[in-house]
Short mmCIF file of C-alpha atoms in Angstrom, two decimals:
data_model
loop_
_atom_site.label_atom_id
_atom_site.label_comp_id
_atom_site.label_asym_id
_atom_site.label_seq_id
_atom_site.Cartn_x
_atom_site.Cartn_y
_atom_site.Cartn_z
CA MET L 27 -49.28 40.37 15.67
CA THR L 28 -48.26 43.96 14.90
CA ASN L 29 -48.56 46.86 17.37
CA GLY L 30 -50.84 44.70 19.48
CA SER L 31 -53.33 44.16 16.66
CA ALA L 32 -54.30 40.85 15.10
CA TRP L 33 -52.67 40.20 11.75
CA THR L 34 -55.01 40.37 8.77
CA PRO L 35 -54.21 38.83 5.39
CA PRO L 36 -53.44 41.19 2.50
CA GLN L 37 -56.34 42.29 0.38
CA ALA L 38 -57.21 40.11 -2.59
CA ALA L 39 -59.63 40.02 -5.50
CA VAL L 40 -62.04 37.19 -6.19
CA GLY L 41 -63.10 36.24 -9.69
CA VAL L 42 -66.31 34.36 -10.42
CA ASP L 43 -67.02 32.64 -13.74
CA ILE L 44 -70.70 31.83 -14.23
CA GLY L 45 -71.46 29.28 -16.92
CA GLY L 46 -74.48 27.32 -17.97
CA THR L 47 -73.64 24.36 -15.71
CA LYS L 48 -71.14 25.53 -13.09
CA VAL L 49 -69.85 28.47 -11.08
CA LEU L 50 -66.07 28.64 -10.69
CA ALA L 51 -64.62 31.15 -8.26
CA GLY L 52 -61.14 31.84 -7.00
CA VAL L 53 -58.86 34.17 -5.11
CA VAL L 54 -56.27 35.50 -7.58
CA ASP L 55 -53.04 37.37 -6.86
CA GLY L 56 -51.49 40.15 -8.93
CA ALA L 57 -49.49 37.70 -11.06
CA GLY L 58 -52.60 35.80 -12.08
CA LEU L 59 -51.93 32.87 -9.75
CA VAL L 60 -54.89 31.15 -8.12
CA VAL L 61 -54.55 31.12 -4.35
CA GLU L 62 -57.77 29.21 -3.66
CA ARG L 63 -60.75 28.09 -5.72
CA VAL L 64 -64.28 26.73 -5.31
CA ARG L 65 -66.72 25.12 -7.72
CA LEU L 66 -70.51 24.97 -7.41
CA ASN L 67 -73.25 23.80 -9.74
CA THR L 68 -75.21 26.50 -11.56
CA PRO L 69 -78.90 26.37 -10.67
CA HIS L 70 -81.15 25.39 -13.57
CA ARG L 71 -82.02 28.38 -15.71
CA SER L 72 -85.72 27.99 -14.92
CA LYS L 73 -84.95 29.12 -11.38
CA LYS L 74 -85.32 32.78 -10.45
CA PRO L 75 -82.25 35.03 -11.00
CA ALA L 76 -81.92 35.38 -7.23
CA VAL L 77 -81.01 31.69 -6.99
CA VAL L 78 -77.98 32.19 -9.25
CA GLU L 79 -77.14 35.31 -7.25
CA ASP L 80 -77.29 33.24 -4.06
CA THR L 81 -74.83 30.76 -5.58
CA ILE L 82 -72.37 33.57 -6.35
CA VAL L 83 -72.66 34.94 -2.81
CA GLN L 84 -72.13 31.43 -1.42
CA ALA L 85 -68.96 30.95 -3.49
CA VAL L 86 -67.53 34.33 -2.46
CA GLY L 87 -68.46 33.66 1.15
CA THR L 88 -66.52 30.40 1.13
CA LEU L 89 -63.42 32.17 -0.18
CA ARG L 90 -63.82 34.96 2.36
CA GLU L 91 -63.29 32.49 5.17
CA THR L 92 -59.55 32.50 4.43
CA SER L 93 -59.00 35.66 2.34
CA ASN L 94 -59.47 39.38 2.84
CA VAL L 95 -61.61 40.06 -0.23
CA ALA L 96 -61.51 43.68 -1.39
CA ALA L 97 -63.16 43.36 -4.82
CA VAL L 98 -65.12 40.82 -6.85
CA GLY L 99 -65.09 40.38 -10.62
CA ILE L 100 -67.88 38.53 -12.39
CA GLY L 101 -67.56 36.83 -15.77
CA ALA L 102 -71.16 36.20 -16.85
CA ALA L 103 -72.28 33.96 -19.70
CA GLY L 104 -74.52 36.57 -21.30
CA PHE L 105 -74.86 40.02 -22.82
CA VAL L 106 -73.45 42.64 -20.44
CA ASP L 107 -74.27 46.30 -21.07
CA GLY L 108 -71.56 48.80 -21.93
CA ALA L 109 -71.55 50.24 -18.41
CA GLY L 110 -70.83 46.81 -16.93
CA THR L 111 -73.83 46.94 -14.61
CA ARG L 112 -76.56 44.74 -16.13
CA VAL L 113 -76.76 41.31 -17.72
CA LEU L 114 -79.21 42.08 -20.52
CA PHE L 115 -79.73 38.51 -21.69
CA ALA L 116 -78.22 35.12 -20.87
CA PRO L 117 -79.22 32.29 -23.24
CA HIS L 118 -78.35 29.55 -20.75
CA LEU L 119 -79.48 31.31 -17.56
CA SER L 120 -82.58 33.15 -16.35
CA TRP L 121 -81.13 36.68 -16.42
CA ARG L 122 -83.10 39.26 -18.39
CA ASN L 123 -81.98 42.88 -17.87
CA GLU L 124 -80.63 41.86 -14.47
CA PRO L 125 -78.93 44.64 -12.40
CA LEU L 126 -76.28 42.20 -11.22
CA LYS L 127 -73.59 44.69 -10.19
CA ASP L 128 -75.86 46.68 -7.84
CA ARG L 129 -77.43 43.57 -6.32
CA LEU L 130 -74.12 41.90 -5.59
CA GLU L 131 -72.51 45.07 -4.22
CA GLU L 132 -75.45 45.43 -1.84
CA ARG L 133 -74.96 41.90 -0.56
CA LEU L 134 -71.17 41.57 -0.65
CA LYS L 135 -70.31 45.10 0.54
CA VAL L 136 -67.30 45.37 -1.81
CA PRO L 137 -66.88 46.81 -5.33
CA VAL L 138 -68.09 44.43 -8.05
CA LEU L 139 -67.11 44.43 -11.72
CA VAL L 140 -69.35 42.61 -14.22
CA ASP L 141 -68.24 41.58 -17.70
CA ASN L 142 -68.94 38.89 -20.27
CA ASP L 143 -67.17 35.64 -19.40
CA ALA L 144 -65.48 35.37 -22.80
CA ASN L 145 -64.05 38.88 -22.32
CA THR L 146 -62.65 37.94 -18.93
CA THR L 147 -61.17 34.74 -20.40
CA ALA L 148 -59.52 36.64 -23.23
CA TRP L 149 -58.18 39.22 -20.80
CA ALA L 150 -56.63 36.53 -18.61
CA GLU L 151 -54.96 34.89 -21.61
CA VAL L 152 -53.58 38.21 -22.86
CA ARG L 153 -52.30 39.15 -19.42
CA PHE L 154 -51.02 35.82 -18.15
CA GLY L 155 -51.48 33.06 -20.73
CA ALA L 156 -51.27 32.11 -24.39
CA GLY L 157 -51.87 35.65 -25.64
CA ARG L 158 -48.92 37.33 -23.95
CA GLY L 159 -46.99 39.45 -26.45
CA HIS L 160 -49.85 39.52 -28.98
CA ARG L 161 -52.11 42.48 -29.66
CA GLN L 162 -54.62 41.21 -32.26
CA ILE L 163 -56.35 38.12 -30.89
CA VAL L 164 -59.57 36.22 -31.32
CA CYS L 165 -60.50 34.11 -28.30
CA VAL L 166 -63.21 31.46 -28.59
CA THR L 167 -64.49 29.64 -25.50
CA LEU L 168 -66.25 26.32 -25.92
CA GLY L 169 -68.44 25.31 -23.03
CA THR L 170 -72.19 24.85 -22.81
CA GLY L 171 -72.28 27.21 -25.79
CA ILE L 172 -69.68 29.32 -27.61
CA GLY L 173 -68.36 32.57 -26.19
CA GLY L 174 -65.98 34.90 -27.93
CA ALA L 175 -63.85 37.97 -27.52
CA LEU L 176 -61.73 40.17 -29.74
CA VAL L 177 -58.60 41.90 -28.47
CA VAL L 178 -57.43 44.80 -30.66
CA ASP L 179 -54.17 46.58 -29.87
CA GLY L 180 -54.13 45.08 -26.40
CA ARG L 181 -57.70 46.11 -25.53
CA VAL L 182 -60.87 44.05 -25.38
CA PHE L 183 -63.23 45.30 -28.09
CA ARG L 184 -66.76 45.53 -26.73
CA GLY L 185 -68.64 47.28 -29.54
CA GLY L 186 -71.01 50.22 -29.36
CA ASN L 187 -73.25 48.71 -26.69
CA GLY L 188 -70.87 46.31 -24.93
CA LEU L 189 -72.25 43.29 -26.79
CA ALA L 190 -69.48 42.43 -29.26
CA GLY L 191 -67.97 38.95 -29.37
CA GLU L 192 -71.15 36.85 -29.38
CA PHE L 193 -69.63 34.63 -32.05
CA GLY L 194 -71.62 31.59 -30.96
CA HIS L 195 -74.81 33.19 -32.22
CA MET L 196 -73.62 33.84 -35.75
CA GLN L 197 -75.89 31.91 -38.11
CA VAL L 198 -73.96 29.20 -39.95
CA VAL L 199 -76.87 27.03 -41.12
CA PRO L 200 -79.96 28.88 -42.44
CA GLU L 201 -83.05 27.49 -40.71
CA GLY L 202 -80.82 25.02 -38.88
CA ARG L 203 -81.13 23.69 -35.33
CA ARG L 204 -83.06 25.82 -32.89
CA CYS L 205 -80.79 27.72 -30.49
CA GLU L 206 -81.56 28.73 -26.92
CA CYS L 207 -81.13 32.36 -27.98
CA GLY L 208 -84.34 31.99 -30.04
CA ASN L 209 -82.78 31.84 -33.50
CA ARG L 210 -81.90 28.90 -35.72
CA GLY L 211 -78.62 27.60 -37.06
CA CYS L 212 -76.29 29.35 -34.61
CA TRP L 213 -72.63 28.27 -34.63
CA GLU L 214 -72.81 26.96 -31.08
CA GLN L 215 -75.45 24.44 -32.09
CA TYR L 216 -72.77 22.66 -34.13
CA SER L 217 -69.54 23.26 -32.20
CA SER L 218 -69.87 23.38 -28.40
CA GLY L 219 -70.14 21.17 -25.37
CA ASN L 220 -73.88 20.87 -25.92
CA ALA L 221 -73.36 19.89 -29.55
CA LEU L 222 -70.78 17.26 -28.58
CA VAL L 223 -73.04 15.63 -26.01
CA ARG L 224 -76.13 15.89 -28.22
CA GLU L 225 -74.41 14.03 -31.08
CA ALA L 226 -73.23 11.29 -28.72
CA ARG L 227 -76.66 10.89 -27.14
CA GLU L 228 -78.36 10.68 -30.54
CA LEU L 229 -75.99 7.89 -31.56
CA VAL L 230 -76.60 5.95 -28.37
CA ASP L 231 -80.35 6.58 -28.42
CA ALA L 232 -80.53 5.31 -32.02
CA ARG L 233 -78.60 2.19 -30.95
CA SER L 234 -76.15 2.78 -33.77
CA PRO L 235 -73.64 -0.09 -34.14
CA ALA L 236 -70.91 2.56 -34.32
CA ALA L 237 -71.74 3.60 -30.75
CA SER L 238 -71.50 0.17 -29.11
CA GLN L 239 -68.60 1.18 -26.85
CA LEU L 240 -70.30 4.41 -25.82
CA ARG L 241 -73.45 2.45 -24.98
CA GLU L 242 -71.44 0.12 -22.77
CA LEU L 243 -69.85 3.05 -20.93
CA VAL L 244 -73.26 4.44 -19.95
CA ASP L 245 -75.24 1.18 -19.62
CA ASP L 246 -77.39 2.07 -22.64
CA ASP L 247 -78.57 5.26 -20.91
CA PRO L 248 -77.87 8.29 -23.16
CA ASP L 249 -78.67 10.68 -20.32
CA LYS L 250 -75.49 9.52 -18.58
CA LEU L 251 -73.35 10.82 -21.42
CA THR L 252 -71.34 13.94 -20.62
CA GLY L 253 -68.56 15.79 -22.38
CA THR L 254 -66.06 14.16 -20.03
CA VAL L 255 -67.31 10.67 -20.90
CA VAL L 256 -67.12 11.35 -24.65
CA THR L 257 -63.64 12.84 -24.29
CA GLU L 258 -62.33 9.89 -22.28
CA ALA L 259 -63.85 7.46 -24.79
CA ALA L 260 -62.17 9.28 -27.67
CA ARG L 261 -58.82 9.26 -25.88
CA ALA L 262 -59.24 5.51 -25.39
CA GLY L 263 -59.68 5.10 -29.14
CA ASP L 264 -63.47 4.81 -29.45
CA ARG L 265 -64.16 5.44 -33.14
CA ALA L 266 -67.61 6.95 -32.65
CA ALA L 267 -66.36 9.41 -30.02
CA ILE L 268 -63.40 10.37 -32.22
CA GLU L 269 -65.71 10.96 -35.19
CA ILE L 270 -67.93 13.19 -33.07
CA PHE L 271 -64.91 15.31 -32.18
CA VAL L 272 -63.91 15.47 -35.85
CA GLU L 273 -67.39 16.73 -36.75
CA VAL L 274 -67.47 19.31 -33.97
CA GLY L 275 -63.88 20.34 -34.81
CA ARG L 276 -64.71 20.86 -38.48
CA TRP L 277 -67.57 23.13 -37.54
CA LEU L 278 -65.20 24.98 -35.22
CA GLY L 279 -62.69 25.51 -38.03
CA THR L 280 -65.41 26.65 -40.41
CA GLY L 281 -66.52 29.33 -37.97
CA LEU L 282 -62.94 30.38 -37.29
CA ALA L 283 -62.43 30.93 -41.02
CA GLY L 284 -65.29 33.41 -40.94
CA LEU L 285 -63.76 35.22 -37.97
CA CYS L 286 -60.45 35.43 -39.83
CA ALA L 287 -62.19 36.97 -42.83
CA ALA L 288 -63.79 39.56 -40.55
CA PHE L 289 -60.95 40.39 -38.15
CA ASP L 290 -57.63 39.02 -39.50
CA PRO L 291 -56.27 38.05 -36.05
CA GLU L 292 -52.61 37.20 -35.53
CA LEU L 293 -53.55 34.45 -33.06
CA ILE L 294 -56.64 32.37 -32.24
CA ILE L 295 -57.00 31.05 -28.69
CA ILE L 296 -59.44 28.24 -27.93
CA GLY L 297 -60.55 27.94 -24.31
CA GLY L 298 -63.44 26.55 -22.30
CA GLY L 299 -64.06 23.05 -21.00
CA VAL L 300 -64.33 21.41 -24.44
CA SER L 301 -60.80 22.54 -25.26
CA ASP L 302 -59.56 19.95 -22.74
CA ALA L 303 -59.83 17.48 -25.63
CA ASP L 304 -56.87 19.32 -27.21
CA GLY L 305 -55.80 17.65 -30.49
CA LEU L 306 -58.98 15.59 -30.76
CA LEU L 307 -60.79 18.88 -31.34
CA LEU L 308 -58.11 21.30 -32.51
CA ASP L 309 -56.52 19.16 -35.21
CA PRO L 310 -59.72 18.88 -37.29
CA ALA L 311 -60.42 22.57 -36.54
CA ARG L 312 -57.03 23.60 -37.93
CA GLU L 313 -57.55 21.40 -40.99
CA ALA L 314 -60.97 22.94 -41.67
CA LEU L 315 -59.64 26.46 -41.11
CA GLY L 316 -56.90 25.84 -43.68
CA ARG L 317 -59.47 24.67 -46.24
CA LYS L 318 -62.05 27.38 -45.57
CA LEU L 319 -59.79 30.40 -45.06
CA THR L 320 -60.51 33.10 -47.62
CA GLY L 321 -57.41 33.60 -49.77
CA GLY L 322 -55.76 30.56 -48.22
CA GLY L 323 -52.23 30.06 -49.50
CA PHE L 324 -51.87 33.77 -50.22
CA ARG L 325 -52.20 35.13 -46.70
CA PRO L 326 -50.86 34.25 -43.26
CA GLU L 327 -52.91 31.62 -41.45
CA PRO L 328 -53.18 32.44 -37.75
CA PRO L 329 -52.04 29.76 -35.31
CA VAL L 330 -54.85 28.08 -33.38
CA VAL L 331 -53.67 27.38 -29.85
CA ARG L 332 -55.25 26.05 -26.71
CA ALA L 333 -55.72 28.50 -23.85
CA GLU L 334 -52.97 28.08 -21.27
CA LEU L 335 -55.05 28.88 -18.20
CA GLY L 336 -57.71 26.25 -18.84
CA THR L 337 -61.12 26.62 -17.27
CA ASP L 338 -59.68 28.97 -14.62
CA ALA L 339 -59.18 31.73 -17.22
CA GLY L 340 -62.67 33.21 -16.85
CA PHE L 341 -62.42 33.90 -13.14
CA ILE L 342 -58.72 34.85 -13.32
CA GLY L 343 -59.51 37.57 -15.84
CA ALA L 344 -62.54 38.73 -13.87
CA ALA L 345 -60.47 39.02 -10.70
CA ASP L 346 -57.71 40.94 -12.47
CA LEU L 347 -60.18 43.39 -14.01
CA ALA L 348 -61.81 43.94 -10.60
CA TRP L 349 -58.45 44.44 -8.94
CA GLN L 350 -57.38 47.01 -11.56
CA ASP L 351 -60.63 48.92 -11.04
CA LEU L 352 -60.06 48.91 -7.29
CA ALA L 353 -56.40 49.87 -7.53
CA HIS L 354 -56.77 52.68 -10.06
CA GLY L 355 -60.28 53.97 -9.43
CA ALA L 356 -62.46 56.04 -11.69
CA SER L 357 -59.93 58.91 -11.66
CA ALA L 358 -57.51 56.80 -13.72
CA GLY L 359 -59.52 57.72 -16.82
CA HIS L 360 -57.76 56.89 -20.06
CA ASP L 361 -54.99 54.89 -18.39
CA LEU L 362 -57.53 52.54 -16.85
CA GLN L 363 -59.35 52.21 -20.17
CA HIS L 364 -56.11 51.20 -21.82
CA LEU L 365 -55.30 48.73 -19.07
CA HIS L 366 -58.48 46.70 -19.06
CA GLY L 367 -60.04 47.69 -22.36
CA ARG L 368 -63.40 48.99 -21.19
CA SER L 369 -64.63 51.21 -24.00
#
């Protein structure tokens, strides 16, 4: 109690990371520490956009029960326009030219910042994680698909229309597997959480002798296979699960070699849920990068490191970006641009 008034908690920012299968949200302080978090399932993409919006509002509402929320940052798995107001397209969700910022501000009654989830992940790692002290970084997030972000001179590079960093939809196999974006042969069809689970399910479904242990784990039901199950099997020494990670890791390294040729980063950060496999995935990726790197042996090879903030990075970065917008306001001009990299 102060001056006869009830004490209210200090203002805080909430970050929300919206993926193809889950919504992670958390209250984040100025040092990037998570005060409280909540996880909800993402509604199936066939549902109307309002259903996903309802899930976001539900997550923020839960956090508001114990925190004085002054701003909300959204990391969305999709193409966000340069103004940070609309999700133009989300391959794994139902958003098509969705005015997400305005809709959420109307419902939440606080300022809302919207950005691509890979950008918010990269920002969190540069501010508080594996990217501290580095200014030229490629960040790749492996989840349902592949997200990406490029940090140049300490600023997130968004391109002319805000759509840069969609590395997962680079074509790596002409006329290859059909991707949810509508094209064929995209990188994420060969190195992502979906790719990992698909390969495991195909082995089990084909009743391959190599997958006998995987079949036992899921009672011969391939639909029970998840990334977590495959990861745990690989850690326990299952040869089929390990080989799947080697295959996915090699594709990861091959794509990273292309990014190195294009951007010459000083550091590569791998985040997202699939990165929890750590060396099972990253060791074959590093080996493939070394073999595929243009001019290998005559140029520096960037370290490939796991993101330090784990799956929290997306909402931590979103919260920090929202807090900086709230704290500095539109009048901050160039200084604000430099701080959070909005071009």
